PDB file of N, CA, C and O in Angstrom:
ATOM      1  N   PRO P   1       0.789  -1.224   0.000  1.00  0.00           N
ATOM      2  CA  PRO P   1       0.000   0.000   0.000  1.00  0.00           C
ATOM      3  C   PRO P   1       0.824   1.278   0.000  1.00  0.00           C
ATOM      4  O   PRO P   1       0.329   2.312  -0.355  1.00  0.00           O
ATOM      5  N   ARG P   2       2.112   1.209   0.376  1.00  0.00           N
ATOM      6  CA  ARG P   2       2.934   2.422   0.392  1.00  0.00           C
ATOM      7  C   ARG P   2       3.252   2.914  -1.014  1.00  0.00           C
ATOM      8  O   ARG P   2       3.690   4.045  -1.187  1.00  0.00           O
ATOM      9  N   THR P   3       3.049   2.069  -2.022  1.00  0.00           N
ATOM     10  CA  THR P   3       3.310   2.481  -3.399  1.00  0.00           C
ATOM     11  C   THR P   3       2.283   3.512  -3.856  1.00  0.00           C
ATOM     12  O   THR P   3       2.591   4.399  -4.639  1.00  0.00           O
ATOM     13  N   VAL P   4       1.050   3.414  -3.357  1.00  0.00           N
ATOM     14  CA  VAL P   4       0.002   4.387  -3.684  1.00  0.00           C
ATOM     15  C   VAL P   4       0.117   5.540  -2.706  1.00  0.00           C
ATOM     16  O   VAL P   4       0.049   5.359  -1.501  1.00  0.00           O
ATOM     17  N   VAL P   5       0.324   6.748  -3.247  1.00  0.00           N
ATOM     18  CA  VAL P   5       0.507   7.938  -2.418  1.00  0.00           C
ATOM     19  C   VAL P   5      -0.468   9.027  -2.860  1.00  0.00           C
ATOM     20  O   VAL P   5      -1.048   8.949  -3.939  1.00  0.00           O
ATOM     21  N   GLN P   6      -0.635  10.019  -2.027  1.00  0.00           N
ATOM     22  CA  GLN P   6      -1.499  11.159  -2.354  1.00  0.00           C
ATOM     23  C   GLN P   6      -0.653  12.273  -2.974  1.00  0.00           C
ATOM     24  O   GLN P   6       0.351  12.682  -2.397  1.00  0.00           O
ATOM     25  N   ARG P   7      -1.048  12.728  -4.136  1.00  0.00           N
ATOM     26  CA  ARG P   7      -0.425  13.878  -4.783  1.00  0.00           C
ATOM     27  C   ARG P   7      -1.559  14.767  -5.277  1.00  0.00           C
ATOM     28  O   ARG P   7      -2.444  14.304  -6.004  1.00  0.00           O
ATOM     29  N   ASP P   8      -1.555  16.019  -4.876  1.00  0.00           N
ATOM     30  CA  ASP P   8      -2.614  16.965  -5.243  1.00  0.00           C
ATOM     31  C   ASP P   8      -3.991  16.431  -4.869  1.00  0.00           C
ATOM     32  O   ASP P   8      -4.970  16.606  -5.605  1.00  0.00           O
ATOM     33  N   GLY P   9      -4.070  15.739  -3.728  1.00  0.00           N
ATOM     34  CA  GLY P   9      -5.350  15.262  -3.224  1.00  0.00           C
ATOM     35  C   GLY P   9      -5.919  14.035  -3.895  1.00  0.00           C
ATOM     36  O   GLY P   9      -7.067  13.680  -3.667  1.00  0.00           O
ATOM     37  N   ARG P  10      -5.117  13.349  -4.703  1.00  0.00           N
ATOM     38  CA  ARG P  10      -5.625  12.145  -5.376  1.00  0.00           C
ATOM     39  C   ARG P  10      -4.613  11.008  -5.253  1.00  0.00           C
ATOM     40  O   ARG P  10      -3.406  11.255  -5.166  1.00  0.00           O
ATOM     41  N   PRO P  11      -5.104   9.760  -5.236  1.00  0.00           N
ATOM     42  CA  PRO P  11      -4.189   8.623  -5.137  1.00  0.00           C
ATOM     43  C   PRO P  11      -3.500   8.360  -6.469  1.00  0.00           C
ATOM     44  O   PRO P  11      -4.149   8.303  -7.513  1.00  0.00           O
ATOM     45  N   VAL P  12      -2.170   8.229  -6.414  1.00  0.00           N
ATOM     46  CA  VAL P  12      -1.378   7.965  -7.610  1.00  0.00           C
ATOM     47  C   VAL P  12      -0.265   6.982  -7.280  1.00  0.00           C
ATOM     48  O   VAL P  12       0.077   6.776  -6.107  1.00  0.00           O
ATOM     49  N   VAL P  13       0.296   6.389  -8.315  1.00  0.00           N
ATOM     50  CA  VAL P  13       1.563   5.667  -8.206  1.00  0.00           C
ATOM     51  C   VAL P  13       2.548   6.407  -9.090  1.00  0.00           C
ATOM     52  O   VAL P  13       2.159   7.070 -10.064  1.00  0.00           O
ATOM     53  N   LEU P  14       3.822   6.328  -8.754  1.00  0.00           N
ATOM     54  CA  LEU P  14       4.856   6.959  -9.561  1.00  0.00           C
ATOM     55  C   LEU P  14       5.497   5.885 -10.438  1.00  0.00           C
ATOM     56  O   LEU P  14       6.132   4.960  -9.945  1.00  0.00           O
ATOM     57  N   ARG P  15       5.266   6.038 -11.754  1.00  0.00           N
ATOM     58  CA  ARG P  15       5.784   5.084 -12.744  1.00  0.00           C
ATOM     59  C   ARG P  15       7.092   5.633 -13.299  1.00  0.00           C
ATOM     60  O   ARG P  15       7.212   6.833 -13.572  1.00  0.00           O
ATOM     61  N   ILE P  16       8.077   4.740 -13.476  1.00  0.00           N
ATOM     62  CA  ILE P  16       9.353   5.133 -14.062  1.00  0.00           C
ATOM     63  C   ILE P  16       9.215   4.987 -15.578  1.00  0.00           C
ATOM     64  O   ILE P  16       9.084   3.887 -16.104  1.00  0.00           O
ATOM     65  N   ALA P  17       9.220   6.123 -16.261  1.00  0.00           N
ATOM     66  CA  ALA P  17       9.001   6.163 -17.706  1.00  0.00           C
ATOM     67  C   ALA P  17      10.337   6.259 -18.444  1.00  0.00           C
ATOM     68  O   ALA P  17      11.410   6.201 -17.832  1.00  0.00           O
ATOM     69  N   ALA P  18      10.261   6.436 -19.750  1.00  0.00           N
ATOM     70  CA  ALA P  18      11.450   6.565 -20.589  1.00  0.00           C
ATOM     71  C   ALA P  18      12.338   7.683 -20.065  1.00  0.00           C
ATOM     72  O   ALA P  18      11.844   8.711 -19.593  1.00  0.00           O
ATOM     73  N   GLY P  19      13.633   7.465 -20.137  1.00  0.00           N
ATOM     74  CA  GLY P  19      14.580   8.458 -19.651  1.00  0.00           C
ATOM     75  C   GLY P  19      14.694   8.490 -18.145  1.00  0.00           C
ATOM     76  O   GLY P  19      15.253   9.424 -17.589  1.00  0.00           O
ATOM     77  N   GLU P  20      14.130   7.478 -17.481  1.00  0.00           N
ATOM     78  CA  GLU P  20      14.160   7.372 -16.018  1.00  0.00           C
ATOM     79  C   GLU P  20      13.484   8.578 -15.357  1.00  0.00           C
ATOM     80  O   GLU P  20      13.913   9.068 -14.315  1.00  0.00           O
ATOM     81  N   VAL P  21      12.413   9.064 -15.980  1.00  0.00           N
ATOM     82  CA  VAL P  21      11.652  10.206 -15.456  1.00  0.00           C
ATOM     83  C   VAL P  21      10.338   9.677 -14.875  1.00  0.00           C
ATOM     84  O   VAL P  21       9.695   8.799 -15.464  1.00  0.00           O
ATOM     85  N   LEU P  22       9.932  10.229 -13.739  1.00  0.00           N
ATOM     86  CA  LEU P  22       8.718   9.765 -13.074  1.00  0.00           C
ATOM     87  C   LEU P  22       7.462  10.373 -13.674  1.00  0.00           C
ATOM     88  O   LEU P  22       7.437  11.553 -14.012  1.00  0.00           O
ATOM     89  N   GLU P  23       6.428   9.548 -13.757  1.00  0.00           N
ATOM     90  CA  GLU P  23       5.093   9.990 -14.152  1.00  0.00           C
ATOM     91  C   GLU P  23       4.140   9.635 -13.022  1.00  0.00           C
ATOM     92  O   GLU P  23       4.211   8.538 -12.474  1.00  0.00           O
ATOM     93  N   ALA P  24       3.228  10.532 -12.678  1.00  0.00           N
ATOM     94  CA  ALA P  24       2.190  10.244 -11.691  1.00  0.00           C
ATOM     95  C   ALA P  24       1.008   9.634 -12.431  1.00  0.00           C
ATOM     96  O   ALA P  24       0.468  10.237 -13.352  1.00  0.00           O
ATOM     97  N   VAL P  25       0.631   8.418 -12.054  1.00  0.00           N
ATOM     98  CA  VAL P  25      -0.475   7.716 -12.694  1.00  0.00           C
ATOM     99  C   VAL P  25      -1.628   7.623 -11.697  1.00  0.00           C
ATOM    100  O   VAL P  25      -1.498   6.961 -10.663  1.00  0.00           O
ATOM    101  N   PRO P  26      -2.754   8.284 -11.982  1.00  0.00           N
ATOM    102  CA  PRO P  26      -3.900   8.193 -11.069  1.00  0.00           C
ATOM    103  C   PRO P  26      -4.419   6.757 -11.007  1.00  0.00           C
ATOM    104  O   PRO P  26      -4.502   6.071 -12.031  1.00  0.00           O
ATOM    105  N   VAL P  27      -4.735   6.300  -9.801  1.00  0.00           N
ATOM    106  CA  VAL P  27      -5.258   4.947  -9.606  1.00  0.00           C
ATOM    107  C   VAL P  27      -6.476   4.999  -8.695  1.00  0.00           C
ATOM    108  O   VAL P  27      -6.676   5.959  -7.961  1.00  0.00           O
ATOM    109  N   THR P  28      -7.259   3.938  -8.757  1.00  0.00           N
ATOM    110  CA  THR P  28      -8.383   3.766  -7.851  1.00  0.00           C
ATOM    111  C   THR P  28      -8.083   2.570  -6.967  1.00  0.00           C
ATOM    112  O   THR P  28      -8.104   1.434  -7.440  1.00  0.00           O
ATOM    113  N   PRO P  29      -7.731   2.817  -5.692  1.00  0.00           N
ATOM    114  CA  PRO P  29      -7.422   1.708  -4.793  1.00  0.00           C
ATOM    115  C   PRO P  29      -8.662   0.854  -4.535  1.00  0.00           C
ATOM    116  O   PRO P  29      -9.784   1.362  -4.483  1.00  0.00           O
ATOM    117  N   GLY P  30      -8.417  -0.438  -4.396  1.00  0.00           N
ATOM    118  CA  GLY P  30      -9.497  -1.374  -4.091  1.00  0.00           C
ATOM    119  C   GLY P  30      -9.289  -1.998  -2.725  1.00  0.00           C
ATOM    120  O   GLY P  30      -8.922  -1.326  -1.767  1.00  0.00           O
ATOM    121  N   ARG P  31      -9.462  -3.307  -2.678  1.00  0.00           N
ATOM    122  CA  ARG P  31      -9.351  -4.041  -1.409  1.00  0.00           C
ATOM    123  C   ARG P  31      -7.895  -4.226  -0.997  1.00  0.00           C
ATOM    124  O   ARG P  31      -6.998  -4.174  -1.827  1.00  0.00           O
ATOM    125  N   THR P  32      -7.688  -4.440   0.302  1.00  0.00           N
ATOM    126  CA  THR P  32      -6.363  -4.767   0.815  1.00  0.00           C
ATOM    127  C   THR P  32      -6.375  -6.184   1.356  1.00  0.00           C
ATOM    128  O   THR P  32      -7.393  -6.681   1.831  1.00  0.00           O
ATOM    129  N   LEU P  33      -5.227  -6.830   1.253  1.00  0.00           N
ATOM    130  CA  LEU P  33      -5.026  -8.162   1.811  1.00  0.00           C
ATOM    131  C   LEU P  33      -3.620  -8.166   2.389  1.00  0.00           C
ATOM    132  O   LEU P  33      -2.634  -8.211   1.641  1.00  0.00           O
ATOM    133  N   GLY P  34      -3.530  -8.026   3.700  1.00  0.00           N
ATOM    134  CA  GLY P  34      -2.221  -7.902   4.337  1.00  0.00           C
ATOM    135  C   GLY P  34      -1.553  -6.627   3.873  1.00  0.00           C
ATOM    136  O   GLY P  34      -2.114  -5.553   3.994  1.00  0.00           O
ATOM    137  N   ASP P  35      -0.343  -6.772   3.286  1.00  0.00           N
ATOM    138  CA  ASP P  35       0.346  -5.580   2.794  1.00  0.00           C
ATOM    139  C   ASP P  35       0.156  -5.391   1.284  1.00  0.00           C
ATOM    140  O   ASP P  35       0.849  -4.599   0.664  1.00  0.00           O
ATOM    141  N   LEU P  36      -0.807  -6.102   0.689  1.00  0.00           N
ATOM    142  CA  LEU P  36      -1.119  -5.959  -0.732  1.00  0.00           C
ATOM    143  C   LEU P  36      -2.336  -5.068  -0.916  1.00  0.00           C
ATOM    144  O   LEU P  36      -3.249  -5.080  -0.107  1.00  0.00           O
ATOM    145  N   LEU P  37      -2.340  -4.301  -1.995  1.00  0.00           N
ATOM    146  CA  LEU P  37      -3.448  -3.418  -2.299  1.00  0.00           C
ATOM    147  C   LEU P  37      -3.881  -3.634  -3.742  1.00  0.00           C
ATOM    148  O   LEU P  37      -3.068  -3.556  -4.662  1.00  0.00           O
ATOM    149  N   GLU P  38      -5.144  -3.902  -3.925  1.00  0.00           N
ATOM    150  CA  GLU P  38      -5.703  -4.055  -5.258  1.00  0.00           C
ATOM    151  C   GLU P  38      -5.845  -2.672  -5.894  1.00  0.00           C
ATOM    152  O   GLU P  38      -6.225  -1.712  -5.232  1.00  0.00           O
ATOM    153  N   VAL P  39      -5.515  -2.577  -7.196  1.00  0.00           N
ATOM    154  CA  VAL P  39      -5.689  -1.341  -7.949  1.00  0.00           C
ATOM    155  C   VAL P  39      -6.576  -1.665  -9.129  1.00  0.00           C
ATOM    156  O   VAL P  39      -6.392  -2.684  -9.795  1.00  0.00           O
ATOM    157  N   GLU P  40      -7.574  -0.800  -9.399  1.00  0.00           N
ATOM    158  CA  GLU P  40      -8.505  -1.026 -10.505  1.00  0.00           C
ATOM    159  C   GLU P  40      -7.763  -1.279 -11.809  1.00  0.00           C
ATOM    160  O   GLU P  40      -6.740  -0.653 -12.082  1.00  0.00           O
ATOM    161  N   ALA P  41      -8.287  -2.159 -12.611  1.00  0.00           N
ATOM    162  CA  ALA P  41      -7.684  -2.510 -13.902  1.00  0.00           C
ATOM    163  C   ALA P  41      -7.645  -1.304 -14.833  1.00  0.00           C
ATOM    164  O   ALA P  41      -8.479  -0.419 -14.760  1.00  0.00           O
ATOM    165  N   GLY P  42      -6.644  -1.288 -15.702  1.00  0.00           N
ATOM    166  CA  GLY P  42      -6.557  -0.258 -16.720  1.00  0.00           C
ATOM    167  C   GLY P  42      -5.534   0.824 -16.442  1.00  0.00           C
ATOM    168  O   GLY P  42      -4.991   1.405 -17.362  1.00  0.00           O
ATOM    169  N   ALA P  43      -5.264   1.106 -15.188  1.00  0.00           N
ATOM    170  CA  ALA P  43      -4.328   2.182 -14.862  1.00  0.00           C
ATOM    171  C   ALA P  43      -2.884   1.774 -15.137  1.00  0.00           C
ATOM    172  O   ALA P  43      -2.075   2.592 -15.548  1.00  0.00           O
ATOM    173  N   LEU P  44      -2.578   0.505 -14.907  1.00  0.00           N
ATOM    174  CA  LEU P  44      -1.208   0.016 -15.033  1.00  0.00           C
ATOM    175  C   LEU P  44      -1.161  -1.230 -15.902  1.00  0.00           C
ATOM    176  O   LEU P  44      -2.153  -1.951 -16.021  1.00  0.00           O
ATOM    177  N   LYS P  45       0.016  -1.477 -16.473  1.00  0.00           N
ATOM    178  CA  LYS P  45       0.217  -2.665 -17.299  1.00  0.00           C
ATOM    179  C   LYS P  45       1.303  -3.539 -16.677  1.00  0.00           C
ATOM    180  O   LYS P  45       2.214  -3.031 -16.004  1.00  0.00           O
ATOM    181  N   THR P  46       1.227  -4.812 -16.921  1.00  0.00           N
ATOM    182  CA  THR P  46       2.225  -5.752 -16.440  1.00  0.00           C
ATOM    183  C   THR P  46       3.606  -5.332 -16.918  1.00  0.00           C
ATOM    184  O   THR P  46       3.777  -4.963 -18.076  1.00  0.00           O
ATOM    185  N   GLY P  47       4.571  -5.374 -16.017  1.00  0.00           N
ATOM    186  CA  GLY P  47       5.950  -5.076 -16.371  1.00  0.00           C
ATOM    187  C   GLY P  47       6.356  -3.626 -16.189  1.00  0.00           C
ATOM    188  O   GLY P  47       7.537  -3.299 -16.309  1.00  0.00           O
ATOM    189  N   GLU P  48       5.403  -2.737 -15.904  1.00  0.00           N
ATOM    190  CA  GLU P  48       5.775  -1.348 -15.686  1.00  0.00           C
ATOM    191  C   GLU P  48       6.543  -1.222 -14.375  1.00  0.00           C
ATOM    192  O   GLU P  48       6.277  -1.944 -13.419  1.00  0.00           O
ATOM    193  N   ARG P  49       7.498  -0.314 -14.348  1.00  0.00           N
ATOM    194  CA  ARG P  49       8.320  -0.111 -13.156  1.00  0.00           C
ATOM    195  C   ARG P  49       7.722   1.020 -12.324  1.00  0.00           C
ATOM    196  O   ARG P  49       7.428   2.091 -12.846  1.00  0.00           O
ATOM    197  N   LEU P  50       7.562   0.736 -11.021  1.00  0.00           N
ATOM    198  CA  LEU P  50       6.972   1.702 -10.095  1.00  0.00           C
ATOM    199  C   LEU P  50       7.937   1.981  -8.951  1.00  0.00           C
ATOM    200  O   LEU P  50       8.753   1.137  -8.589  1.00  0.00           O
ATOM    201  N   VAL P  51       7.813   3.152  -8.368  1.00  0.00           N
ATOM    202  CA  VAL P  51       8.558   3.475  -7.147  1.00  0.00           C
ATOM    203  C   VAL P  51       7.796   2.825  -5.998  1.00  0.00           C
ATOM    204  O   VAL P  51       6.608   3.098  -5.800  1.00  0.00           O
ATOM    205  N   LEU P  52       8.470   1.956  -5.244  1.00  0.00           N
ATOM    206  CA  LEU P  52       7.774   1.170  -4.231  1.00  0.00           C
ATOM    207  C   LEU P  52       7.426   1.938  -2.970  1.00  0.00           C
ATOM    208  O   LEU P  52       6.425   1.654  -2.329  1.00  0.00           O
ATOM    209  N   ASP P  53       8.229   2.903  -2.596  1.00  0.00           N
ATOM    210  CA  ASP P  53       7.970   3.650  -1.358  1.00  0.00           C
ATOM    211  C   ASP P  53       8.427   5.094  -1.543  1.00  0.00           C
ATOM    212  O   ASP P  53       9.425   5.522  -0.964  1.00  0.00           O
ATOM    213  N   PRO P  54       7.694   5.861  -2.366  1.00  0.00           N
ATOM    214  CA  PRO P  54       8.136   7.224  -2.669  1.00  0.00           C
ATOM    215  C   PRO P  54       7.980   8.147  -1.463  1.00  0.00           C
ATOM    216  O   PRO P  54       6.959   8.130  -0.794  1.00  0.00           O
ATOM    217  N   GLY P  55       8.998   8.923  -1.212  1.00  0.00           N
ATOM    218  CA  GLY P  55       8.926   9.911  -0.142  1.00  0.00           C
ATOM    219  C   GLY P  55       8.069  11.091  -0.582  1.00  0.00           C
ATOM    220  O   GLY P  55       7.740  11.244  -1.759  1.00  0.00           O
ATOM    221  N   ALA P  56       7.733  11.932   0.363  1.00  0.00           N
ATOM    222  CA  ALA P  56       6.867  13.075   0.088  1.00  0.00           C
ATOM    223  C   ALA P  56       7.484  14.054  -0.900  1.00  0.00           C
ATOM    224  O   ALA P  56       6.775  14.740  -1.629  1.00  0.00           O
ATOM    225  N   LYS P  57       8.811  14.131  -0.963  1.00  0.00           N
ATOM    226  CA  LYS P  57       9.472  15.087  -1.846  1.00  0.00           C
ATOM    227  C   LYS P  57       9.601  14.582  -3.285  1.00  0.00           C
ATOM    228  O   LYS P  57       9.886  15.362  -4.180  1.00  0.00           O
ATOM    229  N   LEU P  58       9.400  13.296  -3.509  1.00  0.00           N
ATOM    230  CA  LEU P  58       9.533  12.731  -4.854  1.00  0.00           C
ATOM    231  C   LEU P  58       8.271  13.036  -5.654  1.00  0.00           C
ATOM    232  O   LEU P  58       7.166  12.705  -5.236  1.00  0.00           O
ATOM    233  N   GLN P  59       8.427  13.702  -6.796  1.00  0.00           N
ATOM    234  CA  GLN P  59       7.289  14.163  -7.587  1.00  0.00           C
ATOM    235  C   GLN P  59       7.432  13.746  -9.048  1.00  0.00           C
ATOM    236  O   GLN P  59       8.524  13.432  -9.513  1.00  0.00           O
ATOM    237  N   ALA P  60       6.326  13.815  -9.769  1.00  0.00           N
ATOM    238  CA  ALA P  60       6.331  13.562 -11.210  1.00  0.00           C
ATOM    239  C   ALA P  60       7.285  14.546 -11.881  1.00  0.00           C
ATOM    240  O   ALA P  60       7.399  15.695 -11.473  1.00  0.00           O
ATOM    241  N   GLY P  61       7.998  14.064 -12.890  1.00  0.00           N
ATOM    242  CA  GLY P  61       8.953  14.888 -13.610  1.00  0.00           C
ATOM    243  C   GLY P  61      10.371  14.754 -13.095  1.00  0.00           C
ATOM    244  O   GLY P  61      11.317  15.148 -13.768  1.00  0.00           O
ATOM    245  N   ALA P  62      10.530  14.169 -11.909  1.00  0.00           N
ATOM    246  CA  ALA P  62      11.870  13.979 -11.343  1.00  0.00           C
ATOM    247  C   ALA P  62      12.588  12.870 -12.092  1.00  0.00           C
ATOM    248  O   ALA P  62      11.979  11.883 -12.504  1.00  0.00           O
ATOM    249  N   ARG P  63      13.864  13.035 -12.286  1.00  0.00           N
ATOM    250  CA  ARG P  63      14.693  11.989 -12.889  1.00  0.00           C
ATOM    251  C   ARG P  63      15.243  11.122 -11.767  1.00  0.00           C
ATOM    252  O   ARG P  63      15.658  11.635 -10.728  1.00  0.00           O
ATOM    253  N   VAL P  64      15.219   9.801 -11.957  1.00  0.00           N
ATOM    254  CA  VAL P  64      15.673   8.871 -10.918  1.00  0.00           C
ATOM    255  C   VAL P  64      16.724   7.927 -11.479  1.00  0.00           C
ATOM    256  O   VAL P  64      16.848   7.763 -12.689  1.00  0.00           O
ATOM    257  N   ALA P  65      17.474   7.335 -10.584  1.00  0.00           N
ATOM    258  CA  ALA P  65      18.423   6.276 -10.950  1.00  0.00           C
ATOM    259  C   ALA P  65      17.849   4.971 -10.412  1.00  0.00           C
ATOM    260  O   ALA P  65      17.481   4.888  -9.244  1.00  0.00           O
ATOM    261  N   VAL P  66      17.758   3.978 -11.261  1.00  0.00           N
ATOM    262  CA  VAL P  66      17.204   2.691 -10.863  1.00  0.00           C
ATOM    263  C   VAL P  66      18.305   1.804 -10.290  1.00  0.00           C
ATOM    264  O   VAL P  66      19.324   1.586 -10.948  1.00  0.00           O
ATOM    265  N   ALA P  67      18.109   1.326  -9.066  1.00  0.00           N
ATOM    266  CA  ALA P  67      19.091   0.473  -8.408  1.00  0.00           C
ATOM    267  C   ALA P  67      19.245  -0.829  -9.180  1.00  0.00           C
ATOM    268  O   ALA P  67      18.273  -1.390  -9.687  1.00  0.00           O
ATOM    269  N   GLY P  68      20.472  -1.284  -9.291  1.00  0.00           N
ATOM    270  CA  GLY P  68      20.727  -2.551  -9.964  1.00  0.00           C
ATOM    271  C   GLY P  68      20.725  -2.462 -11.471  1.00  0.00           C
ATOM    272  O   GLY P  68      20.736  -3.456 -12.151  1.00  0.00           O
ATOM    273  N   LYS P  69      20.710  -1.254 -11.979  1.00  0.00           N
ATOM    274  CA  LYS P  69      20.704  -1.108 -13.437  1.00  0.00           C
ATOM    275  C   LYS P  69      22.070  -0.738 -13.918  1.00  0.00           C
ATOM    276  O   LYS P  69      22.802  -0.036 -13.341  1.00  0.00           O
TER     277      LYS P  69
END
């Protein structure tokens, strides 16, 4: 659930896009099961890279370095 954060009053995930730049993707949270959170279909695709625990200062448009790359 820490992957879904509030930005401008709405729930989003931060997706790592081309050029290692972050995009804020609006999502609709669903049910939780332990530390898992369901997200409505359509917002994300299999294989997309997300920031797992973005801090409050991390915003869309920021360039990031991916660990292990």
